[in-house]
mmCIF file of C-alpha atoms in Angstrom:
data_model
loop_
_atom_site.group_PDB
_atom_site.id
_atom_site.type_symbol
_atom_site.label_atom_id
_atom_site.label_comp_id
_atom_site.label_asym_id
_atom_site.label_seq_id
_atom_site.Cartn_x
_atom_site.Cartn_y
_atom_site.Cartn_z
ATOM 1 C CA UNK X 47 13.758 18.789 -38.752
ATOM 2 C CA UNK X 48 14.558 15.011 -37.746
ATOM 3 C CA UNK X 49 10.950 12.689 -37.417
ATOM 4 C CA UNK X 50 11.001 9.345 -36.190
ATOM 5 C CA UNK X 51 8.127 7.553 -36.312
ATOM 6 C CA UNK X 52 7.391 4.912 -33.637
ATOM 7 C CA UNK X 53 5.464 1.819 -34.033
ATOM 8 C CA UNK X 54 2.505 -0.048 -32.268
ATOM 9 C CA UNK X 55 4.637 -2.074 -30.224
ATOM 10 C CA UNK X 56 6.908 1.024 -28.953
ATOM 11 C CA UNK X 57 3.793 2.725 -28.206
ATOM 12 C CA UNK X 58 2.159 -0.157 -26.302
ATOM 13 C CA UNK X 59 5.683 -0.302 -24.236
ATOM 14 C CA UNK X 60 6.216 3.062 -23.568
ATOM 15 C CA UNK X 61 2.422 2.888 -21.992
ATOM 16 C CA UNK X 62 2.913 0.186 -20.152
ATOM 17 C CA UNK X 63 6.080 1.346 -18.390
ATOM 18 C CA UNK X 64 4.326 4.702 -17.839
ATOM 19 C CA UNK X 65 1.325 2.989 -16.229
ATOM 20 C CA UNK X 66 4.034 1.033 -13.613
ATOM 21 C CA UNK X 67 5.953 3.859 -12.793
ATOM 22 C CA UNK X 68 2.876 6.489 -12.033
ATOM 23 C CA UNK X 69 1.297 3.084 -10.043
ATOM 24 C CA UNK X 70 4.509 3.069 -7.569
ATOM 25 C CA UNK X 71 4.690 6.743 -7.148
ATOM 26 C CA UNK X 72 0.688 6.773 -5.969
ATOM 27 C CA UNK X 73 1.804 3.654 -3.991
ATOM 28 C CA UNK X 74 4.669 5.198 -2.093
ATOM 29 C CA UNK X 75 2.791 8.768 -2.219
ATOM 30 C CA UNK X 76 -0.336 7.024 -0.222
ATOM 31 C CA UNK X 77 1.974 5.412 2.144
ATOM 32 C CA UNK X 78 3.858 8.410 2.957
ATOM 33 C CA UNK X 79 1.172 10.771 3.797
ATOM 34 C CA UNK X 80 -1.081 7.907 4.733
ATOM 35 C CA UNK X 81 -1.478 8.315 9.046
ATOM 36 C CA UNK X 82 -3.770 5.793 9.685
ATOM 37 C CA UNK X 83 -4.249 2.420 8.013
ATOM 38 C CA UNK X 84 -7.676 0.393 7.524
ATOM 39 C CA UNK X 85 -7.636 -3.178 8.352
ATOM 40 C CA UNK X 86 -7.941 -4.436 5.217
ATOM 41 C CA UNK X 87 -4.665 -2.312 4.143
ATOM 42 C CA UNK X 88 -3.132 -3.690 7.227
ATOM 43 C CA UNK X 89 -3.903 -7.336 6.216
ATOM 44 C CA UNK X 90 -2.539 -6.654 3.054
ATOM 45 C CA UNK X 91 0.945 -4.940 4.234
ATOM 46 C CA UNK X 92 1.372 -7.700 6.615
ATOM 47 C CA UNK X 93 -0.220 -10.659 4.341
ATOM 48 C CA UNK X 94 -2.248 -11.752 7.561
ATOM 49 C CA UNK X 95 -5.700 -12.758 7.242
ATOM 50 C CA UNK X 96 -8.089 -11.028 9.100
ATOM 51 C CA UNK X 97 -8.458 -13.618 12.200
ATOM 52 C CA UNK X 98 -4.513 -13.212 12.924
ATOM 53 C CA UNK X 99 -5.449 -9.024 12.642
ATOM 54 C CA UNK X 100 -7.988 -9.258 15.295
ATOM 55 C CA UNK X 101 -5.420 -11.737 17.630
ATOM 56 C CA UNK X 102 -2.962 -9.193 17.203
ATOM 57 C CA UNK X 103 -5.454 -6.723 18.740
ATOM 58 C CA UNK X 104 -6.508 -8.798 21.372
ATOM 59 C CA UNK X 105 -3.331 -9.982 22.826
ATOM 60 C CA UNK X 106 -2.251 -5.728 22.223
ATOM 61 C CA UNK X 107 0.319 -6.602 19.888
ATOM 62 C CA UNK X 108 -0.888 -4.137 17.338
ATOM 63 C CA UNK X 109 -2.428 -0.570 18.788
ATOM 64 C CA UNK X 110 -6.064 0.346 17.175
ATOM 65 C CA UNK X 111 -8.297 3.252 17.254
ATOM 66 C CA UNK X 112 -12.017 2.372 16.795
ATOM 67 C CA UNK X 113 -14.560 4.927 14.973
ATOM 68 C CA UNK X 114 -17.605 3.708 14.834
ATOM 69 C CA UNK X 115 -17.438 -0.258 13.016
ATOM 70 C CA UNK X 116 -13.619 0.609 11.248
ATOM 71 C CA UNK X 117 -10.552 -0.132 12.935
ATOM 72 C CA UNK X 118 -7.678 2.147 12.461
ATOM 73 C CA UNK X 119 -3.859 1.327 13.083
ATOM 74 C CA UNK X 120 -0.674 3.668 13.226
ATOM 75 C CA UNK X 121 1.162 3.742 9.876
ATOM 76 C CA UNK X 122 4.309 3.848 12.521
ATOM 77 C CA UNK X 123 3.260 0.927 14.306
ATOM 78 C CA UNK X 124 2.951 -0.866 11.323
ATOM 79 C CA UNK X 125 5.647 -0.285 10.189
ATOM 80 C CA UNK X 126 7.745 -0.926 13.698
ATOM 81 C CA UNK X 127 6.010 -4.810 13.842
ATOM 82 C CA UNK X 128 7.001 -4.708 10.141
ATOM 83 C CA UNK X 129 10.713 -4.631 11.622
ATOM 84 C CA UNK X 130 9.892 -6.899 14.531
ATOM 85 C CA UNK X 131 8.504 -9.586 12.352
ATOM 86 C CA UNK X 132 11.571 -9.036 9.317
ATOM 87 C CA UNK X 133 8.475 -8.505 7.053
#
């Protein structure tokens, strides 16, 4: 039977790599089966603030659904003014 024994630093390594690799598959997981975006993740996939979000509404750049107080956007139509904007 062959042991081999792995120290601190390895261990620190291997659980940092680990930690990176589970963080993109929830990232690419959430964006996948993610339908509908909140304005804050919006802002943050387009690195707008939230004053150019709510010009982008207003001149109808950027479709929105509004429940209650929360703006929703199309994952799709983010993703097509993504393209348009070479984001």
């Amino acid at each position: 039977m062959l042991i081999e024994i792995l120290t601190r630093e390895e261990l620190i390594r291997f659980k940092s790599e680990l930690i990176n690799e589970i963080k993109q598959v929830i990232k690419s997981e959430e964006s996948k089966s993610k339908e509908w975006l909140r304005s804050s993740e919006v802002r943050a996939l387009l690195k707008i603030s939230s004053g150019t979000l709510q010009n982008l509404r207003i001149k109808g750049i950027l479709r929105y659904e509004k429940i209650g107080s929360i703006f929703y956007y199309a994952y799709a139509d983010i993703v097509q003014l993504m393209g348009e904007l070479g984001v």
